[in-house]
Structure formats: structure tokens, C-alpha cells
Coordinates of C-alpha atoms in Angstrom, one line a residue:
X1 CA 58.3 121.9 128.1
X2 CA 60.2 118.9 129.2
X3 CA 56.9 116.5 128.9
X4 CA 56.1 118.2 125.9
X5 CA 59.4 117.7 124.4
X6 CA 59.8 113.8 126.0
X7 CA 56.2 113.3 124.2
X8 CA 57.6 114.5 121.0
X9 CA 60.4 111.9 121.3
X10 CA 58.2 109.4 121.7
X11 CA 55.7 110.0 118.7
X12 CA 59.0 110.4 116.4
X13 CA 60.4 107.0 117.5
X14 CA 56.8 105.5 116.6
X15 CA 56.5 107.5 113.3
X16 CA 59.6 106.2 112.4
X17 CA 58.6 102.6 113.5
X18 CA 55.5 103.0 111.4
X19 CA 57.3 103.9 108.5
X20 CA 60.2 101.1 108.6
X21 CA 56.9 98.6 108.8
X22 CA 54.4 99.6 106.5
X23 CA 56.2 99.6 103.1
X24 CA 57.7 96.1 103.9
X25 CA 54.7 94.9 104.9
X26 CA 52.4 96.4 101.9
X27 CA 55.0 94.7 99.4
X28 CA 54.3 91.7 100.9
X29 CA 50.1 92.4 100.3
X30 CA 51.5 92.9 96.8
X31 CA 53.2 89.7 96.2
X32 CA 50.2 87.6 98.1
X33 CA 47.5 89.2 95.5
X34 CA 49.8 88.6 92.5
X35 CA 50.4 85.2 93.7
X36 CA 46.6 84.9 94.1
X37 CA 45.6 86.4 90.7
X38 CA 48.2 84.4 88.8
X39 CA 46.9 80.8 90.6
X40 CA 43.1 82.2 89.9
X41 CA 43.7 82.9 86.2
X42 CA 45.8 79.3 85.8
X43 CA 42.6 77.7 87.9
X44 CA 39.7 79.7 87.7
X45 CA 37.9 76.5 90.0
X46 CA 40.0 76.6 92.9
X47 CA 39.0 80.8 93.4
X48 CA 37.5 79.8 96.9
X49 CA 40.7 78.1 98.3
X50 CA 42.2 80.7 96.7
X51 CA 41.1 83.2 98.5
X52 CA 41.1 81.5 101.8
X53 CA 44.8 81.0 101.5
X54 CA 45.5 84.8 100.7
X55 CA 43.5 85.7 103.8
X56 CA 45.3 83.0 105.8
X57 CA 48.9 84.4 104.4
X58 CA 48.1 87.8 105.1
X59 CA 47.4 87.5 108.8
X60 CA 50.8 88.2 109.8
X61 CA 51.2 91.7 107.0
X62 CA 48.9 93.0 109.4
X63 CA 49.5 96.6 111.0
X64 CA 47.2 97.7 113.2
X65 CA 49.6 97.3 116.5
X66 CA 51.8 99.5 115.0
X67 CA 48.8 101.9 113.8
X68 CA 47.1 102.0 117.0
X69 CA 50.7 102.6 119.1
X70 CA 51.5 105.7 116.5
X71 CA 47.7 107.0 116.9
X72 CA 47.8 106.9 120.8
X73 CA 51.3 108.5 120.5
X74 CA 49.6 111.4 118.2
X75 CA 46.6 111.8 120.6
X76 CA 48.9 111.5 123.6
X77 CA 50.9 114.5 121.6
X78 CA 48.0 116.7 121.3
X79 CA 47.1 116.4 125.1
X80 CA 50.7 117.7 126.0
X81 CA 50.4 120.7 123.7
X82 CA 47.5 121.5 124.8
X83 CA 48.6 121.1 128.7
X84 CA 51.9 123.4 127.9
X85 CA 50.1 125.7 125.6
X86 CA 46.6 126.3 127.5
X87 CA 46.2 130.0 126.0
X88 CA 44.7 130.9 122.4
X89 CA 47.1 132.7 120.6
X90 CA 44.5 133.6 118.3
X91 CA 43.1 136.1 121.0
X92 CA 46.4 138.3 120.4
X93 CA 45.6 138.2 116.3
X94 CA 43.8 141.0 114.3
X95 CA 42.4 139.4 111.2
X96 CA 42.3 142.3 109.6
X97 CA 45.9 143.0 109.6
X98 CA 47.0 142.4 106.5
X99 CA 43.4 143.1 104.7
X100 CA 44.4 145.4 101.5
X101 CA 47.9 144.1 102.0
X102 CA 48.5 140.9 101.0
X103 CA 50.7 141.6 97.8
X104 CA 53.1 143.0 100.9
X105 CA 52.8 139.8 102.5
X106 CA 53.3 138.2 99.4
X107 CA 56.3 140.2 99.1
X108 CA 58.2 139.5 102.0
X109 CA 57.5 135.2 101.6
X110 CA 59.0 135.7 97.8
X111 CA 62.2 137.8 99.3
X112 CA 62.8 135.6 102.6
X113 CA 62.9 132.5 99.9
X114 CA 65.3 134.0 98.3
X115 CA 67.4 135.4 100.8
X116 CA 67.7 132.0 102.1
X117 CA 69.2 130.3 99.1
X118 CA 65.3 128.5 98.4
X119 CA 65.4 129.7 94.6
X120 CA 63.0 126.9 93.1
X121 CA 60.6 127.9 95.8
X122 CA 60.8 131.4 95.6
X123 CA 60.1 130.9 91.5
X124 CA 57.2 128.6 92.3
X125 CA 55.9 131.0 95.2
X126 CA 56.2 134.0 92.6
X127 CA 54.8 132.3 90.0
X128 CA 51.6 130.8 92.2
X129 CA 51.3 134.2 93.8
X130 CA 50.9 136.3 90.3
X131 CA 53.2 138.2 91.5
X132 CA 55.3 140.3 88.7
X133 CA 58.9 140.3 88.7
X134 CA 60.1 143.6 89.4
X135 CA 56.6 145.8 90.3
X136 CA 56.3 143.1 93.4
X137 CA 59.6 142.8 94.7
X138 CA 61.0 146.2 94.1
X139 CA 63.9 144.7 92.2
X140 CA 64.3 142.1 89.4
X141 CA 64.0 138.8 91.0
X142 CA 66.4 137.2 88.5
X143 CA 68.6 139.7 89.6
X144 CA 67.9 139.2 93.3
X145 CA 68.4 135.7 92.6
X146 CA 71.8 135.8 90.8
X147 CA 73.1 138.1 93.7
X148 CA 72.4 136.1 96.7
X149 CA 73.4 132.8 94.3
X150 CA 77.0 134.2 94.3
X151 CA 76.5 135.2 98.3
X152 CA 75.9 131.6 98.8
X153 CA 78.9 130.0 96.9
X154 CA 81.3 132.5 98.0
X155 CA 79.8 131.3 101.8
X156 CA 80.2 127.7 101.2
X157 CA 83.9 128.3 99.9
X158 CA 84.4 130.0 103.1
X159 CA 83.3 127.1 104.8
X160 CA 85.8 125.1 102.9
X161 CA 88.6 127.0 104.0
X162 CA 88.9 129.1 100.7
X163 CA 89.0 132.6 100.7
X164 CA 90.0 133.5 96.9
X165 CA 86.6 134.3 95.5
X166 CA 85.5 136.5 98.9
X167 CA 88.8 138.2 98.4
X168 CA 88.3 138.9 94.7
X169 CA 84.5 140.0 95.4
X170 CA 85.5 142.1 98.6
X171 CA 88.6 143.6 95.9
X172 CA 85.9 144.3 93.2
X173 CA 84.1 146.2 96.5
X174 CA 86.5 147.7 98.3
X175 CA 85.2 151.5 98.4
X176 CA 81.1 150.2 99.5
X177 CA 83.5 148.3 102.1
X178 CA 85.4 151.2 102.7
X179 CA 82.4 153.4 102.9
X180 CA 80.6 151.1 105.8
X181 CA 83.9 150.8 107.7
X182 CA 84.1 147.2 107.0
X183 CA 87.0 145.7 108.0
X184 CA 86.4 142.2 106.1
X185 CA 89.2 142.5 103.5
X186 CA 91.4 142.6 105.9
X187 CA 89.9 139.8 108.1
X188 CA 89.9 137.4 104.6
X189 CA 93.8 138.0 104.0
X190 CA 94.9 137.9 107.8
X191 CA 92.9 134.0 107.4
X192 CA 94.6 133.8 104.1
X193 CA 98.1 135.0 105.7
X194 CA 97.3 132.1 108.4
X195 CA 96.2 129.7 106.1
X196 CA 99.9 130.0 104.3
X197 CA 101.8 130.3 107.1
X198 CA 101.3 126.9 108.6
X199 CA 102.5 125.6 104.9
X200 CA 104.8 128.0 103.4
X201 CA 106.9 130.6 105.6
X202 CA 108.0 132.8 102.8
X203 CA 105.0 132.6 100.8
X204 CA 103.2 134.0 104.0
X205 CA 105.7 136.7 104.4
X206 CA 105.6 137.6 100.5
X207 CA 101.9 137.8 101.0
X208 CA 101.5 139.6 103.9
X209 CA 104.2 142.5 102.8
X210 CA 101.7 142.6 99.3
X211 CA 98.3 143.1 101.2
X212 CA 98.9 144.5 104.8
X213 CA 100.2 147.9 103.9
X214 CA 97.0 149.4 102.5
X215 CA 95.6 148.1 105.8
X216 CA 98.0 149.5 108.3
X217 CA 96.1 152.9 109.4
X218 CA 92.9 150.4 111.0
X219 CA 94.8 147.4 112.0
X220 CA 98.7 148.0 112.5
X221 CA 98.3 146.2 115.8
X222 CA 96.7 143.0 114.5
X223 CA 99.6 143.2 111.6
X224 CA 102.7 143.3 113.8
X225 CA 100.7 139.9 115.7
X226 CA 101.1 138.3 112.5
X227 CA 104.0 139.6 110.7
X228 CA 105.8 137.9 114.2
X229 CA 104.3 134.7 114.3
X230 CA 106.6 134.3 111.8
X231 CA 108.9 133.1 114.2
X232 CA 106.6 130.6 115.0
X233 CA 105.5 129.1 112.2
X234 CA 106.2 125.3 112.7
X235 CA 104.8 125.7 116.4
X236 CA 101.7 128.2 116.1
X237 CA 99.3 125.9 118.6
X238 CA 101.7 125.9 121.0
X239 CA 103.0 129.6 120.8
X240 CA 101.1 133.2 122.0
X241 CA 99.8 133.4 118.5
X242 CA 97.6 130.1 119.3
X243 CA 94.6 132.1 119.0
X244 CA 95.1 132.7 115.2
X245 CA 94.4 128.6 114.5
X246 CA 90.4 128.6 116.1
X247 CA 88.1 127.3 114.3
X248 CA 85.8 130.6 115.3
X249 CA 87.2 133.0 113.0
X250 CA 86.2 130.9 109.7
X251 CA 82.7 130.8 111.3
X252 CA 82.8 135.0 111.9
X253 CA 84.1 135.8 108.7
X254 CA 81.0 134.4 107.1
X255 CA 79.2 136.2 109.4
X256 CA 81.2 139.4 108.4
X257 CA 81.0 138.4 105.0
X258 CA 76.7 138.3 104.7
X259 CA 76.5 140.7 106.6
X260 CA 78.3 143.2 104.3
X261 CA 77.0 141.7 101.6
X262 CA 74.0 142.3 102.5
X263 CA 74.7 145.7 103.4
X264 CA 75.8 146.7 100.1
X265 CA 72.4 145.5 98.3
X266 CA 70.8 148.1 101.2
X267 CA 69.7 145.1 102.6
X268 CA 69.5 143.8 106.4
X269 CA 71.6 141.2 107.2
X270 CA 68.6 138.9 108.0
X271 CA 65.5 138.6 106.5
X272 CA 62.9 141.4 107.5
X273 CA 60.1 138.2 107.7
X274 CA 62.8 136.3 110.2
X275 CA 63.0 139.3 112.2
X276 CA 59.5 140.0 112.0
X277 CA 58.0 136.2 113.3
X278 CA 61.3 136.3 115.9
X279 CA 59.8 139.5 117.8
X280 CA 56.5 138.4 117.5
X281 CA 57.4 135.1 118.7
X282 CA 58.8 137.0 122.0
X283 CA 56.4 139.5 122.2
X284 CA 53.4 136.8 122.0
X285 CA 53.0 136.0 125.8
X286 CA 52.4 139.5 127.1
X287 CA 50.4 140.7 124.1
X288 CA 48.1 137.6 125.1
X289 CA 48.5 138.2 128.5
X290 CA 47.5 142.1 128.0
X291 CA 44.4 141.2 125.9
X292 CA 43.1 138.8 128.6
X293 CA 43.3 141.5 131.2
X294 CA 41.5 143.9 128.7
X295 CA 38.8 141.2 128.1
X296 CA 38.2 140.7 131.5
X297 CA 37.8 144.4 132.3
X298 CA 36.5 145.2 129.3
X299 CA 38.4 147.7 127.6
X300 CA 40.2 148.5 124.2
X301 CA 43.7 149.4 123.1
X302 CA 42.8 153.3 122.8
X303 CA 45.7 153.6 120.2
X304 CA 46.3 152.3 116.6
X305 CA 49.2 150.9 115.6
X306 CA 51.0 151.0 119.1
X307 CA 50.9 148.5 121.9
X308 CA 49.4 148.8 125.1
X309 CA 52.6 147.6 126.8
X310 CA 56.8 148.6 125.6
X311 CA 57.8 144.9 124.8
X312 CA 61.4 144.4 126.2
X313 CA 63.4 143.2 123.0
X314 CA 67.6 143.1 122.9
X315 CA 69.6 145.9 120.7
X316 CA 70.1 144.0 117.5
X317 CA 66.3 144.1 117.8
X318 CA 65.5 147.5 117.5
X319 CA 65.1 149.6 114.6
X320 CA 62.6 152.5 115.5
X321 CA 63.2 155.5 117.2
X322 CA 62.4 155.7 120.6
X323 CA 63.1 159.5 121.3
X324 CA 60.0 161.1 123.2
X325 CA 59.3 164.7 123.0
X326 CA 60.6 167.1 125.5
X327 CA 57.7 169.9 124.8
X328 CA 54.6 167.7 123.9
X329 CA 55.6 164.2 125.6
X330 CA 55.0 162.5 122.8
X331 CA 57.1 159.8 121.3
X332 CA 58.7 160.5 117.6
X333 CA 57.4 158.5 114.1
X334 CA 58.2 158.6 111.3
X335 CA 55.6 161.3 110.1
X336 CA 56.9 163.7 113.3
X337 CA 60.3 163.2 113.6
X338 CA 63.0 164.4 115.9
X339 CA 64.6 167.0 114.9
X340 CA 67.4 169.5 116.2
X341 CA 68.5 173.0 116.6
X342 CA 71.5 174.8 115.6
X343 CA 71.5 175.3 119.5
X344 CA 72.0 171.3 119.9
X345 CA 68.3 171.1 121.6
X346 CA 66.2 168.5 119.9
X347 CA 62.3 168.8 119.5
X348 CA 59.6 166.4 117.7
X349 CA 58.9 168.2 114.2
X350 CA 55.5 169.0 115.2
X351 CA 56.5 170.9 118.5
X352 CA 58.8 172.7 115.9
X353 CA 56.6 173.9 113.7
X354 CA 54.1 175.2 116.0
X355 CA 57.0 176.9 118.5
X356 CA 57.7 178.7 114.5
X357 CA 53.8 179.2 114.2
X358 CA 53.3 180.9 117.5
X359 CA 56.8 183.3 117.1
X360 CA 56.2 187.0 116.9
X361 CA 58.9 187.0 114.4
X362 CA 57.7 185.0 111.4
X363 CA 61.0 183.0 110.8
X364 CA 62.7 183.0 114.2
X365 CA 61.4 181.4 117.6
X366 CA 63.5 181.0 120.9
X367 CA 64.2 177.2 121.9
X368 CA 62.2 176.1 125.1
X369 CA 65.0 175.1 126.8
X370 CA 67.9 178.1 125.9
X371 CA 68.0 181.5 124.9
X372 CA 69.2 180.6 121.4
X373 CA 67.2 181.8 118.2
X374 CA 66.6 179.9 115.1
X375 CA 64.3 179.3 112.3
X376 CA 62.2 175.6 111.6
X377 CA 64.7 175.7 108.4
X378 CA 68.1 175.3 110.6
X379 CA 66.5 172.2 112.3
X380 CA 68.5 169.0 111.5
X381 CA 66.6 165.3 111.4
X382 CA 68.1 163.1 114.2
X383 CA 68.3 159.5 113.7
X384 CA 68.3 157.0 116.7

């Protein structure tokens, strides 16, 4: 990866030597041919000399040294990626995969646009893809649009050091907040307490007996910490309160902040096609790997929609259940999931029913793995 990336350096510096040549130099072209036309059209007679002069005067508007270094650098390029990079990816692809379901594809480009602030594009994209406004993206994109506008201002005031309009917006949500455990209206006024404090003393103090108290069953410890660096308010940097200037906790409570915000349009916190091209970014080299092997020995994946191979992926990166079956060994989906007894024993949904199926008593069955008694009714979904 080092050549590839010391290539890479290279062909940029001679793109970007190209381009601070070739407009100066075509300017110049310009100016010679209007020169030339003006002297033709005042002496129509002299066109020969003319002409010989223009070619003479734009020897030195020439590019090709340039050209040819940028081309060698391109072709030079193309060698290194294909030195670093000698599998096809394209063995791993099913072409098929999306056959029937582009309008889902379509989908996800029009949301990730718009979750990422890119509004123009996501109308254009919309627009170009025929898509309609709310059958297509489950929502009205307008709306979608005017939602994840405010999420972006309210970020970039954040960034500013300004917490009044997250404040008022986590106010106006305070029981979703609430609901999710959320502890970001107290992380914007503790920044706003800090923010004062290095200022105004009493103004801090004022503010923090207003706010803290509804916040004092969660965070009583974090409170006292601030209500006593009081004493230190002309010193913080230098004090044991130091921690409360770094520069990390305006970058977290954005964090906090889109992440919530998110939450509360029953939305992930980053976009599902983000997610998506990350873990199959990752999982790339082994699936290639796998389907060489296969190749060479001639065999198929003998399931659909599963893997040949568990891809190892981190925690933030997993989102399906990966509960297997104690009674048939097989792992849960969503169209058999986990479910469990009164007794606390937990079964896929399929080993339930046929456990109830195969009872003597038509409601009640014994669980496999206690005396207990129940019937398929008592079973509770489990959710990984």
C-alpha cells in the first residue's frame, strides 16, 4: 500500500502541474490566433507569413512534456493498483442481487443523500430516478429534508461553541430523550454551565441552581464537580476540574446530539448505505478468498442468503441475532425467531411449535430442558 499510495502522490503533483500549465498556455494559443486573424483581415496578402509567424510563436505554448509526464504518471498508477490489488473483486459479486430491487437501491442513494446534508443532490437523484416522494422513501422527502436541515445547523452551532438552539430542541424533546435514557440535556447545560463559568461566576451559579436540579437523580456526582469548580473559576486549567475545558466534549456532544436525533426519527445514527459498503468493504477479502477456494474445488455455497464463512465484524457492527437453537441447532431469523418460556428456557419458534404439535395435551408441552409446563402462547420473543 505504501507504493501504491507514494504513486498516488506522484500522479496528483503531475495533475496538478498539468492543470497550473495548460490554461495559461491555451490563453496564450488564443491571443496568437487573434493576433493572426486581426493581421490577416488588415492584409489579406501577407496570410503566408502570417501563418509562419503563428507557428513560429507557438512553439514555446507547447505541452506535450507535461502531457506525456502526467500520462506515464497515469499508466505508472494503473500498474501499482493492479500489483496491490491482483484479485477480481467482481468474482465475490452476484449480478443478480439487486434484480427486482432497484427502487430499494434507489431508496437507500436518495436517503444516504439526505442524511448527509447533500439536499440538491438528493432532489436531483429523486427527480432523475422517478422516484415519488413519499411511496419511495417511506416518508415525505421535504419532510426528511427539513428534519435533517435543522440537525445540521443545530450541529454546526455546536461546533461554534453555541448550545442555545440544541438546548431549546433537546427542551422541546425532553420525554423521547427521556424515554431512550439520553443523557444529552444534561451534557448541553453542564457545556453551557462551563462555557459561563470562565466569564461570569454568578451567572454560572444562577444557571446551574435553574437547570441541575431536574437532573440530580442521573448525575448528582457530575453536578457537585461543577457546582465546586466554582471556587475555581479564574484558574480552571490549572485546577482538578481541568478536565471540564477539553476540547473533546464539544466534539462528543455532537456526537450525542445525531445520534439522538437520529434516534428519535427511528433512524440509525449512520446511514444504513454507509454501514452497508463499510461491512462489505471488510468482509470483501475473505468472501473473495472463499469463492477462489470454491472455484478451485468446484463447489457452491449450499445456502441462500447466508455466507459460507461468519465474517468477524466489531459490536457497533452487528444488528442480527445470532442466537442458535438449542433443540434443532439451527440459528434464529427473522421468520423463526427466538423465543422464551415462562420457565426462562429459550427455543427457536419453530422447535416451539412442533414441541406444542407433538404434546399429548393439545395446549401444554414440557420444556426440553426442565420439568416446567407451558403452552406456545406463554412464549415471549427474545431480542439480541
Amino acid at each position: 500500500m505504501d507504493a501504491l499510495a507514494s504513486q498516488y502522490d506522484t500522479l496528483l503533483e503531475k495533475q496538478q502541474q498539468l492543470n497550473n500549465v495548460i490554461p495559461g498556455r491555451i490563453d496564450s494559443i488564443r491571443e496568437l490566433l487573434l493576433e493572426t486573424k486581426k493581421s490577416f483581415e488588415n492584409d489579406p496578402s501577407n496570410w503566408k507569413e502570417s501563418l509562419v509567424m503563428l507557428e513560429q510563436r507557438n512553439k514555446k505554448n507547447n505541452f506535450q512534456k507535461e502531457l506525456k509526464e502526467y500520462s506515464s504518471s497515469v499508466s505508472k498508477y494503473g500498474k501499482a493498483i493492479e500489483k496491490t490489488f491482483k484479485q477480481d473483486p467482481t468474482i465475490a459479486s452476484d449480478p443478480t442481487a439487486f434484480s427486482g430491487k432497484e427502487h430499494i437501491l434507489d431508496r437507500a442513494v436518495a436517503l444516504h443523500f439526505i442524511r448527509q446534508g447533500q439536499f440538491e443532490l438528493s432532489e436531483s437523484f429523486i427527480r432523475e430516478a422517478g422516484m415519488t416522494d413519499d411511496e419511495e422513501i417511506g416518508t415525505s422527502a421535504s419532510e426528511l429534508k427539513e428534519k435533517f436541515k435543522e440537525m445540521y445547523d443545530i450541529m454546526k452551532e455546536l461546533e461554534t461553541g453555541n448550545t442555545d438552539t440544541a438546548i431549546k430542541w433537546a427542551t422541546e424533546h425532553h420525554e423521547g430523550l427521556q424515554k431512550r435514557g439520553s443523557s444529552l440535556e444534561f451534557q448541553l447545560h453542564r457545556l453551557r454551565f462551563i462555557k459561563l463559568l470562565s466569564t461570569n461566576k454568578m451567572e454560572a451559579l444562577y444557571y446551574g441552581r435553574t437547570h441541575f436540579d431536574e437532573f440530580a437523580d442521573r448525575h448528582m456526582s457530575e453536578i457537585r464537580r461543577l457546582m465546586t469548580s466554582l471556587i475555581y473559576h479564574n484558574k480552571l486549567s490549572n485546577s482538578p476540574y481541568a478536565d471540564f475545558m477539553s476540547a473533546q466534549d464539544w466534539v462528543g456532544i455532537k456526537d450525542t446530539f445525531q445520534r439522538d436525533f437520529c434516534a428519535l426519527l427511528n433512524m440509525s445514527a449512520d446511514s444504513p448505505l454507509y454501514i452497508s459498503v463499510l461491512v462489505g468493504t471488510m468482509a470483501l477479502p475473505t468472501i473473495i478468498k472463499v469463492v477462489t477456494i470454491m472455484n478451485t474445488k468446484r463447489t457452491e455455497w449450499s445456502q441462500q442468503d447466508e455466507l459460507p464463512v461468519e465474517i468477524p465484524l466489531p459490536d457497533d457492527l452487528r444488528f442480527h441475532s445470532v442466537f442458535a437453537c438449542p433443540v434443532s441447532k439451527e440459528q434464529a431469523t427473522a421468520q423463526n425467531p427466538p423465543m422464551m418460556m415462562p420457565c426462562g428456557h429459550v427455543i427457536c419458534k419453530e422447535s416451539l411449535t412442533r414441541l406444542s404439535k407433538s404434546s399429548r395435551n393439545s395446549t401444554r408441552f414440557k420444556c426440553p430442558y426442565c420439568p416446567s409446563e407451558s403452552s406456545a402462547a406463554q412464549a415471549t420473543p427474545v431480542y439480541f
